[in-house]
Coordinates of C-alpha atoms in Angstrom, one line a residue:
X170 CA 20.5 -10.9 -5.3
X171 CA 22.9 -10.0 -7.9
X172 CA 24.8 -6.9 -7.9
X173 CA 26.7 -5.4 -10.7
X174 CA 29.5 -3.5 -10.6
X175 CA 29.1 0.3 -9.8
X176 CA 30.7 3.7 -8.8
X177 CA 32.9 3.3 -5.8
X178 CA 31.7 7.0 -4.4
X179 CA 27.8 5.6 -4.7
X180 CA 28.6 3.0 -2.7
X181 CA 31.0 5.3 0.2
X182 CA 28.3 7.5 0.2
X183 CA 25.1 4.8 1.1
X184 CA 27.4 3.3 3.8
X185 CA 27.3 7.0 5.5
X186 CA 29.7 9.1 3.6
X187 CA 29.6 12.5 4.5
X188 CA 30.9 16.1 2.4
X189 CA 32.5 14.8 -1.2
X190 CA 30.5 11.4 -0.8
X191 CA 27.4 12.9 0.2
X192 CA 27.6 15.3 -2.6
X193 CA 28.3 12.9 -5.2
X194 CA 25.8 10.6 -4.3
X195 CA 23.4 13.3 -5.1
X196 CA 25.1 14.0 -8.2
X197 CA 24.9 10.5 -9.5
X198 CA 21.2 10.2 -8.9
X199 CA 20.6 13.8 -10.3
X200 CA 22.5 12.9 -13.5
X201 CA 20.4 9.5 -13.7
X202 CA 17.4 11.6 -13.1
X203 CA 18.0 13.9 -15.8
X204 CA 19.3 10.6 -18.3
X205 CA 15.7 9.3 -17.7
X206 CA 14.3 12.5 -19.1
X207 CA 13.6 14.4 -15.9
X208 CA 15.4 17.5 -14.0
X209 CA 16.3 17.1 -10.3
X210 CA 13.4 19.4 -8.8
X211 CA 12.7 17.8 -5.4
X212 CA 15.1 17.9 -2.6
X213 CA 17.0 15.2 -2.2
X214 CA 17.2 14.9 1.5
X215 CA 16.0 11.6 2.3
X216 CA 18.6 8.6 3.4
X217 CA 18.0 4.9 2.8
X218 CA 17.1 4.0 6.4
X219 CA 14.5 6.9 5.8
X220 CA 13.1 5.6 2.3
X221 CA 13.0 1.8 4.3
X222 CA 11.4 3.5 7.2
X223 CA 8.3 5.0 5.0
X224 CA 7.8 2.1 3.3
X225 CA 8.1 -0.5 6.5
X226 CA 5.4 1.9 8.1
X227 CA 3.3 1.3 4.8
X228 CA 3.8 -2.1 4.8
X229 CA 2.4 -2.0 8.3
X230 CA 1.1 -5.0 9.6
X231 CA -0.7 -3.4 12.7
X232 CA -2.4 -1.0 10.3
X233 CA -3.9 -3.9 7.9
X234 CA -4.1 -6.7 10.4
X235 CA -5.8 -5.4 13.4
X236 CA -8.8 -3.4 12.0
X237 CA -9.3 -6.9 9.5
X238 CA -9.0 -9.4 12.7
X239 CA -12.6 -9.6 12.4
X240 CA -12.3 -10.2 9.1
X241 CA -10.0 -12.8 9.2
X242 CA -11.9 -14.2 12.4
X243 CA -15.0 -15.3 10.3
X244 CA -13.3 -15.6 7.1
X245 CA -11.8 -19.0 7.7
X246 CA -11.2 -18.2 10.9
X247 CA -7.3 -18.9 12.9
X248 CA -6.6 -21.8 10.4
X249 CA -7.1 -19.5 7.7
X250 CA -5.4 -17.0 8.5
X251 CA -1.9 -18.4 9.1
X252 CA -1.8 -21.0 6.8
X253 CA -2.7 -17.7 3.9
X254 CA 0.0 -16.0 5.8
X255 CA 2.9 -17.4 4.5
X256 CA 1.8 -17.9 0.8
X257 CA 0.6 -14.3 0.1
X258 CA 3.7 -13.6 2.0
X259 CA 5.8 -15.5 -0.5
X260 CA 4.2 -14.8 -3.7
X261 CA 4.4 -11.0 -2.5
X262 CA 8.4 -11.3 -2.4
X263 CA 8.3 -11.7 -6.3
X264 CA 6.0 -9.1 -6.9
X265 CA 8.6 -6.9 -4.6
X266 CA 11.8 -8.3 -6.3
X267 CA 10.3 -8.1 -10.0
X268 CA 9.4 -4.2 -8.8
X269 CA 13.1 -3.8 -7.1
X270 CA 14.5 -4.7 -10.3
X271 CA 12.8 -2.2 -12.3
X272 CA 13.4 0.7 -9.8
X273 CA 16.9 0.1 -9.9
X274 CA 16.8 0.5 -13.7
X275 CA 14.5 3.9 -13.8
X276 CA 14.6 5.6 -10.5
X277 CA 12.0 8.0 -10.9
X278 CA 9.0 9.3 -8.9
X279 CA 6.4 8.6 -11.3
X280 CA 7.3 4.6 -10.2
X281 CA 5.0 1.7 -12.0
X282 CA 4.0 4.2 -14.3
X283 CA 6.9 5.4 -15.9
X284 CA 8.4 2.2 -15.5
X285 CA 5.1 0.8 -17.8
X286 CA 6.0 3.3 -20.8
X287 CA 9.5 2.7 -20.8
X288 CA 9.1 -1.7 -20.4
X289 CA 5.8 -1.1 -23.2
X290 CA 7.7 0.5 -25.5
X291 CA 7.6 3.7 -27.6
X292 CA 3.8 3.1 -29.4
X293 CA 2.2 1.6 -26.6
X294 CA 4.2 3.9 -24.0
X295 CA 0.8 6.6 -23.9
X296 CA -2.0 4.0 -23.2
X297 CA -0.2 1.7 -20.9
X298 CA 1.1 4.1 -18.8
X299 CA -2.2 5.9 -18.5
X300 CA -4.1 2.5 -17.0
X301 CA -1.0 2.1 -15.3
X302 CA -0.8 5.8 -13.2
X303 CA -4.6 5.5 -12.5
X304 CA -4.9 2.2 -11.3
X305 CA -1.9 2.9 -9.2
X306 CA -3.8 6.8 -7.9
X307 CA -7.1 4.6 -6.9
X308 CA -4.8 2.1 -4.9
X309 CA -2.6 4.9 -3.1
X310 CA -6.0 6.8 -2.9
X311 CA -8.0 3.5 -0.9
X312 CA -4.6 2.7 1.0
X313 CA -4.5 6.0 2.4
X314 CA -8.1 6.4 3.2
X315 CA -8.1 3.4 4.8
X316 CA -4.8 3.5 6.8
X317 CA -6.1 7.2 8.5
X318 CA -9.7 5.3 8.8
X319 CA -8.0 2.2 10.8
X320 CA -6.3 4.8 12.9
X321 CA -9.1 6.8 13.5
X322 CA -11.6 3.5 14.5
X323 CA -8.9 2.8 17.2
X324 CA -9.0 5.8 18.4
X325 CA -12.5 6.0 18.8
X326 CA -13.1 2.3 20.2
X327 CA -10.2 3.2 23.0
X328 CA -13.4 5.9 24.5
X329 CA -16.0 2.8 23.8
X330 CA -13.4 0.3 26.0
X331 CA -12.9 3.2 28.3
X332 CA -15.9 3.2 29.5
X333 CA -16.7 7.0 28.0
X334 CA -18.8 5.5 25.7
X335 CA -20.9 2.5 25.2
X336 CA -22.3 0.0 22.2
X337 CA -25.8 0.2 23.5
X338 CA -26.4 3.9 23.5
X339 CA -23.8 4.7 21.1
X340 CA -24.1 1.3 18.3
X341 CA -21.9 1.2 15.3
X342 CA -24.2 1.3 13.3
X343 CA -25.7 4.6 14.3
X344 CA -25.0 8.1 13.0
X345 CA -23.0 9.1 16.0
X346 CA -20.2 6.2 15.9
X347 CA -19.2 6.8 11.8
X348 CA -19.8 10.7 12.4
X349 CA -17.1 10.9 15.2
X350 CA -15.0 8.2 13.1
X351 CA -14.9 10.1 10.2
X352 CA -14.5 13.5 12.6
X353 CA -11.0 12.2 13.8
X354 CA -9.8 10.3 10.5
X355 CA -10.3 13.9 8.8
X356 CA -7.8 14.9 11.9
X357 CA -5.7 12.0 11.6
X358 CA -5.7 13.4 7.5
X359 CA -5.6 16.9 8.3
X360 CA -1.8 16.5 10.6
X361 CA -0.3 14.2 7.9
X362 CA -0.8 16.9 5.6
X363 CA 0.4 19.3 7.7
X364 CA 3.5 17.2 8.2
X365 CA 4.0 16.7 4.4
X366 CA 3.8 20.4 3.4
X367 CA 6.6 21.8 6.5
X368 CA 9.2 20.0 4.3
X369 CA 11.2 16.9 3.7
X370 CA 13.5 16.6 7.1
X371 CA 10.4 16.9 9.2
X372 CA 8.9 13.9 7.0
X373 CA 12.2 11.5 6.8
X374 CA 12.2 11.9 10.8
X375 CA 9.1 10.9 11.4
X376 CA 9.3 8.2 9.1
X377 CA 12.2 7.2 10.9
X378 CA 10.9 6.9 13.8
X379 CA 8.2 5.0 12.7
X380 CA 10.0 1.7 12.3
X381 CA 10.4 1.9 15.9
X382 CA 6.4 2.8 16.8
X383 CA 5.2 0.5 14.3
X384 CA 7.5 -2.9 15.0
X385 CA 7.9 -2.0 19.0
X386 CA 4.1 -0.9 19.9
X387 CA 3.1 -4.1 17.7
X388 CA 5.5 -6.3 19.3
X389 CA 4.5 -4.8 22.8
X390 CA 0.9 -5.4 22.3
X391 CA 1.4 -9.1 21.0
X392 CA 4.1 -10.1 24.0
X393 CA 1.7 -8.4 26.5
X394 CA -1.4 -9.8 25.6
X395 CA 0.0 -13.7 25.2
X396 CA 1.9 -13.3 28.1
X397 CA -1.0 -12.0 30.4
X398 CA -3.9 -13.7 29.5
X399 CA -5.3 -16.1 31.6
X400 CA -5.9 -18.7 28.6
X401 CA -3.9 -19.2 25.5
X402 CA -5.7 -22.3 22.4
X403 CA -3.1 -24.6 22.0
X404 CA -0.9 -23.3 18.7
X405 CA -1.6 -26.9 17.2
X406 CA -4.5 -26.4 17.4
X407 CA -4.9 -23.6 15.7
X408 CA -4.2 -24.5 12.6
X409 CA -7.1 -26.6 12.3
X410 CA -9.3 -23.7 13.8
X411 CA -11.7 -23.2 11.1
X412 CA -14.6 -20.8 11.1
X413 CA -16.7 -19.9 8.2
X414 CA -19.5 -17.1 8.9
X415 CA -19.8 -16.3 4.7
X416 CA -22.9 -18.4 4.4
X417 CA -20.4 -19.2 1.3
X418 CA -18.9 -23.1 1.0
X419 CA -15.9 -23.4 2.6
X420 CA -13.7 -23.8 -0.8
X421 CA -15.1 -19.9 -1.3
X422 CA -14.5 -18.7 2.1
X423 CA -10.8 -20.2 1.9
X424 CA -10.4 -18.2 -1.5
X425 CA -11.5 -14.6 -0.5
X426 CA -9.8 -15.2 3.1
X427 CA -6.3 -13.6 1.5
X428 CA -7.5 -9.8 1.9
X429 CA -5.8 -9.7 5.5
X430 CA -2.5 -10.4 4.0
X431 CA -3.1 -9.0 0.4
X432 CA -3.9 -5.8 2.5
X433 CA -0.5 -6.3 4.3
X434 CA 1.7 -7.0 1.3
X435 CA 0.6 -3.9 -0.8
X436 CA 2.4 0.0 -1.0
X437 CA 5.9 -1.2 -0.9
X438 CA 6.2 1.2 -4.6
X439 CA 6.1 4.1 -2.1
X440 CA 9.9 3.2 -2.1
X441 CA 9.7 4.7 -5.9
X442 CA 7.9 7.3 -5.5
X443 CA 10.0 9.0 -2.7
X444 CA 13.0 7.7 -5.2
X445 CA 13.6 11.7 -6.3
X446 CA 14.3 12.6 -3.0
X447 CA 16.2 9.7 -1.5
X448 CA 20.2 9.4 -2.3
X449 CA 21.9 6.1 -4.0
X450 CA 18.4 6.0 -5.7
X451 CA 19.2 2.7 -7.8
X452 CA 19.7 0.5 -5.0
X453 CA 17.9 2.5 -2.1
X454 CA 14.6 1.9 -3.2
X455 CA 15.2 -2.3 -4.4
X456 CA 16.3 -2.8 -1.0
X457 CA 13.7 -0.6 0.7
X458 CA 10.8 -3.3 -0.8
X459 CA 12.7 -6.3 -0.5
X460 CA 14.1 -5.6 3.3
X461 CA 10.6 -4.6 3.9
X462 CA 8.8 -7.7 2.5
X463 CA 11.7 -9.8 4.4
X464 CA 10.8 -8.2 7.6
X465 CA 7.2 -8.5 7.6
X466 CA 6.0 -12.3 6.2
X467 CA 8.0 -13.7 9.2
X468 CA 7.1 -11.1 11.8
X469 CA 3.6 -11.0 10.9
X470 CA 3.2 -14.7 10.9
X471 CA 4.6 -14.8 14.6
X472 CA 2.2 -11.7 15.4
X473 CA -0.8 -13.5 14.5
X474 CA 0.3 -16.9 16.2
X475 CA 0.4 -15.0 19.2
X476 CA -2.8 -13.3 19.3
X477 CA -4.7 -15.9 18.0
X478 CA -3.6 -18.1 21.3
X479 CA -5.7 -15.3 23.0
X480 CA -8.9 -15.1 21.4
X481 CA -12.3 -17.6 22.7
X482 CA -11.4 -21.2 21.9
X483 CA -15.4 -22.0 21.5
X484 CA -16.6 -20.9 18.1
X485 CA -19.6 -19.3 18.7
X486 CA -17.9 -17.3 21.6
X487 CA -15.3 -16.6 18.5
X488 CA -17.7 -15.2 16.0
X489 CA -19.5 -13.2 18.9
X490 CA -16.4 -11.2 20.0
X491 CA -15.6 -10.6 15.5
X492 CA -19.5 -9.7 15.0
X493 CA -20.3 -7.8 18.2
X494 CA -17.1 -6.4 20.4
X495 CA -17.7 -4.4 23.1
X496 CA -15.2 -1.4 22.4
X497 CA -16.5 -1.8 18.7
X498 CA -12.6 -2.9 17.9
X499 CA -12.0 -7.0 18.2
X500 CA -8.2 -5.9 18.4
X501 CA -9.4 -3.8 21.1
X502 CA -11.4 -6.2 22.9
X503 CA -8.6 -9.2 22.4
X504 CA -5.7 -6.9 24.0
X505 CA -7.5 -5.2 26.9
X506 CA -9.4 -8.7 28.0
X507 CA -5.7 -10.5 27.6
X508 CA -4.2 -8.0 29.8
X509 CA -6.3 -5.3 31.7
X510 CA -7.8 -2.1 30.3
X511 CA -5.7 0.8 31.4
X512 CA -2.5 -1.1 30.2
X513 CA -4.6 -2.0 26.9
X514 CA -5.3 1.2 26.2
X515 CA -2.1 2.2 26.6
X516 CA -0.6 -0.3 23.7
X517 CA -3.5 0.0 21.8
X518 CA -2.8 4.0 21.7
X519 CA 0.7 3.4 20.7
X520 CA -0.1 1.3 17.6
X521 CA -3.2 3.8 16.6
X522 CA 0.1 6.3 16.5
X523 CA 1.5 3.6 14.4
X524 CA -0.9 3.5 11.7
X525 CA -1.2 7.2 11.3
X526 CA 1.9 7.6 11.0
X527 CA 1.1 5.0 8.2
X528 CA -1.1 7.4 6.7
X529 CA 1.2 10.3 6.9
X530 CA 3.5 8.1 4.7
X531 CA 1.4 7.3 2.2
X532 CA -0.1 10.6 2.2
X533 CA 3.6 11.2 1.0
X534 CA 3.6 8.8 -1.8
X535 CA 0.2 9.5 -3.1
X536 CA 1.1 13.0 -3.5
X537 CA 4.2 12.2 -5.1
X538 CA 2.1 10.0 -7.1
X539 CA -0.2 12.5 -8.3
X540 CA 2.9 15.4 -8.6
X541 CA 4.8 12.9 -11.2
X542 CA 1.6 11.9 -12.7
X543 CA 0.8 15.8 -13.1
X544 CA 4.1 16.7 -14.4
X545 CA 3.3 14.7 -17.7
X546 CA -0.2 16.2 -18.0
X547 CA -2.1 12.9 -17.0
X548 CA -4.5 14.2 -14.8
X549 CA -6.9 17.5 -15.0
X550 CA -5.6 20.7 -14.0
X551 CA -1.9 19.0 -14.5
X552 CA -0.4 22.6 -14.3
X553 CA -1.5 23.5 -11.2
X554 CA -0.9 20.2 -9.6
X555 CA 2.9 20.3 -10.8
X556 CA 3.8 22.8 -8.5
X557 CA 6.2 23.0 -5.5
X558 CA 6.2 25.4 -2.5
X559 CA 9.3 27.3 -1.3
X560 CA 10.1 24.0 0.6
X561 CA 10.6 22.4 -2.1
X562 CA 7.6 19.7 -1.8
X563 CA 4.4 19.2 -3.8
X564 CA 2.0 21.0 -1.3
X565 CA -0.5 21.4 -3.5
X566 CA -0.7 17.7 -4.6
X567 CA -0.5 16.7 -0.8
X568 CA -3.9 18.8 -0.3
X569 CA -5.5 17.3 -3.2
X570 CA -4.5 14.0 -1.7
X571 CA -6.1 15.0 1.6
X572 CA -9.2 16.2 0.3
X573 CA -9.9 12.9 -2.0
X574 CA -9.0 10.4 0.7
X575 CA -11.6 12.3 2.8
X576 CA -14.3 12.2 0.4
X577 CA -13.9 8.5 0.2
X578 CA -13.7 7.3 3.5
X579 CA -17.9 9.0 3.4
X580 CA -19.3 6.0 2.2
X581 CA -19.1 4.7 5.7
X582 CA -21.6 6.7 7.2
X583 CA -23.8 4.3 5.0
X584 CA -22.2 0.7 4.8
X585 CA -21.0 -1.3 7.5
X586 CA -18.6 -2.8 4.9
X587 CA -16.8 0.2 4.0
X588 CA -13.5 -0.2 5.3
X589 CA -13.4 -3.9 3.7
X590 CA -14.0 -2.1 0.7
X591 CA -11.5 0.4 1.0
X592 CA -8.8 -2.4 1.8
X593 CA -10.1 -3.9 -1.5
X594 CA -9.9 -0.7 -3.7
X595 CA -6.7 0.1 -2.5
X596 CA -4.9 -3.7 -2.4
X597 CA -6.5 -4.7 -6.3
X598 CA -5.9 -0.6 -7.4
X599 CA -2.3 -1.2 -6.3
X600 CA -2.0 -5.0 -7.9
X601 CA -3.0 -4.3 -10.8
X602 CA -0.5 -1.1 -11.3
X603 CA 2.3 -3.3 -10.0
X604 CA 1.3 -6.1 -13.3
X605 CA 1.5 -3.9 -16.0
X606 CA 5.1 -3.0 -15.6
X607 CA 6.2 -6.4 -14.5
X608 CA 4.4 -8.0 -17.4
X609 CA 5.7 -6.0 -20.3
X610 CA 9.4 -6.9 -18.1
X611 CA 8.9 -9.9 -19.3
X612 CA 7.4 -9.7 -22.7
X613 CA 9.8 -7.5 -23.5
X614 CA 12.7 -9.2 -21.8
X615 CA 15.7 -8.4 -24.1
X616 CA 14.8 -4.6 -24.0
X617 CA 14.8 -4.5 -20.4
X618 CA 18.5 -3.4 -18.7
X619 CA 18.8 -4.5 -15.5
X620 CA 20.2 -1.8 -12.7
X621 CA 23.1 -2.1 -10.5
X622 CA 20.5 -4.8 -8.0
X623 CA 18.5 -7.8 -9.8
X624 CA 17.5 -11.0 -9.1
X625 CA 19.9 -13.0 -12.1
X626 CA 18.0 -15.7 -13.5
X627 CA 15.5 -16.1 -10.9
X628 CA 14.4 -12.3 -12.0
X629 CA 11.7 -13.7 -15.1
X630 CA 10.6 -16.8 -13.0
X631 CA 9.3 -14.7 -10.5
X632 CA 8.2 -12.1 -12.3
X633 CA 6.0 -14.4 -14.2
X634 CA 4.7 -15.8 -10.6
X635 CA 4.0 -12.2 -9.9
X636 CA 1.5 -11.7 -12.9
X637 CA -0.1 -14.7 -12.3
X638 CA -0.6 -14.2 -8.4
X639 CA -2.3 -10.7 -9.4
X640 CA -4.6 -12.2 -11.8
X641 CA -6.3 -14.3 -8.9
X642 CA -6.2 -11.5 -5.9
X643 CA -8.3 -9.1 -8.9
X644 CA -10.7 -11.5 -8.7
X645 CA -10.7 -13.2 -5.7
X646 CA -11.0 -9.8 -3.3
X647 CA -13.5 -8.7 -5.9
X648 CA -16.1 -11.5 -4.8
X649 CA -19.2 -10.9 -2.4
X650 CA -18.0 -11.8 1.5
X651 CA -20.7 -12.6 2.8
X652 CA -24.4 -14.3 1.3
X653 CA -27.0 -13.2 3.5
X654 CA -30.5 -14.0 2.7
X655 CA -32.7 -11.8 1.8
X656 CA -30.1 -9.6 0.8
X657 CA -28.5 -6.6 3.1
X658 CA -27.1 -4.0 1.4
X659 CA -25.1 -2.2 4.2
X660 CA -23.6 -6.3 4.3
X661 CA -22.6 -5.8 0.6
X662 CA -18.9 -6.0 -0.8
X663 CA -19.3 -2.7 -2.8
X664 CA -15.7 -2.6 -3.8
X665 CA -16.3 -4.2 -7.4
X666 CA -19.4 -1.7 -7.9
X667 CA -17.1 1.6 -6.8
X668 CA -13.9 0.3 -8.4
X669 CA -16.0 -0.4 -11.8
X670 CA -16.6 3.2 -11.8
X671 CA -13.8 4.6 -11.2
X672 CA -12.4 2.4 -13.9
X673 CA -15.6 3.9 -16.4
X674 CA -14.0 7.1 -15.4
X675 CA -11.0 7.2 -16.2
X676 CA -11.2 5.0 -19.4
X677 CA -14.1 7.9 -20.4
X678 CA -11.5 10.3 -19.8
X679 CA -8.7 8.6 -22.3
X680 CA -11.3 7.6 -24.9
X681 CA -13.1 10.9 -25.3
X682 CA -10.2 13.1 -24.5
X683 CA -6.6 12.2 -22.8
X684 CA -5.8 9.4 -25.9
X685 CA -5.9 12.4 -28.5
X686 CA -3.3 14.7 -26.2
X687 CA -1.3 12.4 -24.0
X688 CA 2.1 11.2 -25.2
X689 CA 3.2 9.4 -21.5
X690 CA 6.0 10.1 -19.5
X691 CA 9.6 10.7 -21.2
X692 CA 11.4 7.9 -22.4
X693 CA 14.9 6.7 -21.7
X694 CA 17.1 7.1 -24.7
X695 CA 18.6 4.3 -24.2
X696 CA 15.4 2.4 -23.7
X697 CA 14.4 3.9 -27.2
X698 CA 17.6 2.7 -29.0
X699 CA 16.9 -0.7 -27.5
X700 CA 13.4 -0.7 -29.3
X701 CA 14.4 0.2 -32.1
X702 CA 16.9 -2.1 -32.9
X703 CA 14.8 -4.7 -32.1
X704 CA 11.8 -3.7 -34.5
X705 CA 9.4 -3.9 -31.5
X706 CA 6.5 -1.0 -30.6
X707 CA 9.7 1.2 -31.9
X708 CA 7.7 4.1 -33.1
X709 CA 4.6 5.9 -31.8

């Protein structure tokens, strides 16, 4: 990636300046800040490592991959998922470079949607960066729900695997199993709020530390379990491992078998929206997604390989474990049978720490999300949401972030399919939001400054690969997963249903009342000049 020339005390103070350096670092950003229209409200406390750290824990492979190994198990099965791996894992590098070159140009907390009215231009600044903000609050809203939820069904199926409880008295589909689900994902939701409202040096510490819970209890669970169980499937063999339990043709299954990876390779923006309070803001948060991304298509790949050697090599013994495990978890059931069940438990309670630290990360962004959304009067009660608390951090934007991710983890109580379809709300929710900025990049190519880190020349080829590559994962994870006959509702993809409605929602609410009132975020002068001279959407 390219780098243009920039301030030598930037650069002494990301490679660990201290005193002067420190200090004018946080100058630099606060002066860029206020250039793109904004004062410098949050505290800027947060290093790089920290910013990397918060979005590597997002961009959690444990927290997308082990509560959708079912999903993947019957959804085109071993072959399916590693051969997907690496593609979604490519074409999700150029959404994350076309995104790390526009952060590097507008560092701000409002992310993709700012980003959208400064790259739409001046006239088309208020509509596009309304779809923009609210796609992107229903994709941080279903990735957080769902991150706490995977945590929480973990937690629960280490008691089932423990012997404390059992599938036959206790099934998954009764009240008792999503009542004490949702009981401890409130919990898991409840501390990561908690966390988020003591202040920002509490939070960049335990995002820190995630790297090292979420990479080492992954890596510990993958090692362990190929290393002690008594029969591994040939890794050749693997790739030609194909199971299809859809009731679709397999040409469908293979299309909609990309959610375990989409999942993966989403919520790497969360670099943006803790730009305000992370120093050397316009490189911090380009190489926060990239290293990220980097980091995770190889090391996921290699973490699948080696779990997959574990599971049943006879297919019907495969689709058994996926449709009917014992602990209620196929992670579960696929560590603790590799190894044995007290050292299972043990790994598998280190990665359910993992993924809730997940969720108090994104419970971080989305309320960042919603603070910089509020802060231009974009969503109801905007005043009261734009608000910070003596320590400096959007508490009341964190609650509202708790109480909605709550709410729509409830669903589950009635659908068997209703984490699948909060991995699909929050991975097409966060797609879409990451299109509209990185398409009007392109339309609008000669407008658009690069920052101090871009990709050169391969910056518009890939951010035309990006747009494409959303265009099919909208409609690909929007499909029905299964086709049972006669129909079962509780087997329903109801994503498409609850997203449509969300969408009715919020496009009632700029039609009948937000388009008449809502002038976007502020503009960057410079953006505006640019416009201007160039005759294009200049005026509103």
């Amino acid at each position: 990636m390219g780098k243009d020339e920039i301030d030598t005390s930037v650069v002494s103070g990301l490679e660990g300046g201290s005193g002067d350096d420190g200090s004018s670092v946080k100058n630099a950003d606060a002066q860029r800040l206020e250039q793109l229209g904004y004062k410098q409200e949050l505290n800027r406390s947060i290093s790089s490592f920290s910013n990397f750290g918060a979005t590597l824990s997002i961009v959690s492979i444990p927290a997308a991959t082990y509560p959708l190994f079912y999903y993947g198990l019957t959804t085109g099965g071993p072959a399916a998922m590693l051969i997907s791996w690496p593609i979604v894992g490519f074409l999700s590098v150029s959404i994350g470079v076309s995104l790390g070159e526009i952060i590097s140009a507008y560092p701000t907390a409002g992310g993709v949607y700012y980003w959208s009215a400064n790259l739409a231009g001046p006239r088309l600044a208020p509509v596009v960066s309304f779809f923009t903000g609210w796609f992107n609050f229903v994709g941080q809203m279903g990735l957080t729900a769902a991150a706490s939820f995977a945590a929480a069904q973990l937690i629960v199926a280490c008691f089932y695997a423990g012997g404390v409880l059992n599938v036959v008295d206790y099934p998954t589909t009764g009240m008792f199993y999503v009542g004490i689900v949702n009981v401890v994902n409130f919990g898991i939701l409840l501390a990561s709020g908690l966390i988020n409202t003591v202040g920002v040096k509490l939070l960049g510490k335990v995002t820190s530390l995630s790297v090292f819970f979420n990479i080492g209890g992954m890596l510990a669970s993958v090692i362990a379990a190929v290393v002690m169980s008594p029969t591994h499937i040939p890794v050749a063999d693997l790739f030609s491992y194909f199971v299809n339990e859809t009731l679709m043709p397999d040409s469908y299954c293979i299309a909609i078998s990309v959610l375990v990876a989409c999942f993966t390779f989403c919520g790497y923006d969360s670099a943006a929206h803790l730009i305000e309070e992370t120093a050397a803001a316009e490189t911090g948060g380009s190489v926060s997604i990239v290293s990220t991304l980097i980091t995770n298509v190889p090391l996921g790949f290699f973490v699948l390989l080696g779990l997959l050697t574990t599971v049943p090599a006879d297919p019907d013994a495969l689709v058994e474990l996926a449709l009917a495990p014992n602990s209620t978890s196929v992670i579960v059931d696929v560590i603790t049978t590799a190894t044995n069940v007290p050292f299972g438990l043990f790994l598998i309670a280190v990665v359910a720490l993992s993924i809730a630290i997940c969720a108090v990360s994104m419970v971080a962004t989305h309320s960042r999300m919603i603070f910089a959304f509020s802060r231009d009067g974009a969503i109801p009660f905007s005043e009261f949401f734009h608000h910070l608390s003596p320590a400096r951090v959007p508490a009341r934007a964190v609650w509202f972030a708790i109480v909605i991710d709550t709410i729509i983890c409830l669903p589950s109580l009635g659908a068997a399919t209703a984490f699948t379809s909060l991995t699909t709300i929050g991975t097409v929710g966060l797609y879409i939001s990451y299109a509209f900025p990185i398409f009007f990049r392109v339309l609008h190519m000669k407008q658009f400054k690069r920052g101090p880190w871009h990709a050169g020349v391969m910056g518009p080829i890939l951010a035309c690969i990006a747009v494409l590559w959303v265009c099919y994962v909208t409609v690909a994870l929007n499909l029905p997963t299964s086709n049972p006959d006669p129909f079962v509702a509780t087997l329903f993809n109801w994503a498409p249903v609850e997203l449509g409605g969300l969408i009715i929602l919020f496009t009632g609410f700029w039609v009948f009342s937000a388009r008449k009132w809502f002038k976007g975020p502020k503009i960057d002068l410079e953006t505006v000049k640019r416009f201007e001279a160039a005759g294009v959407f200049a005026t509103a």
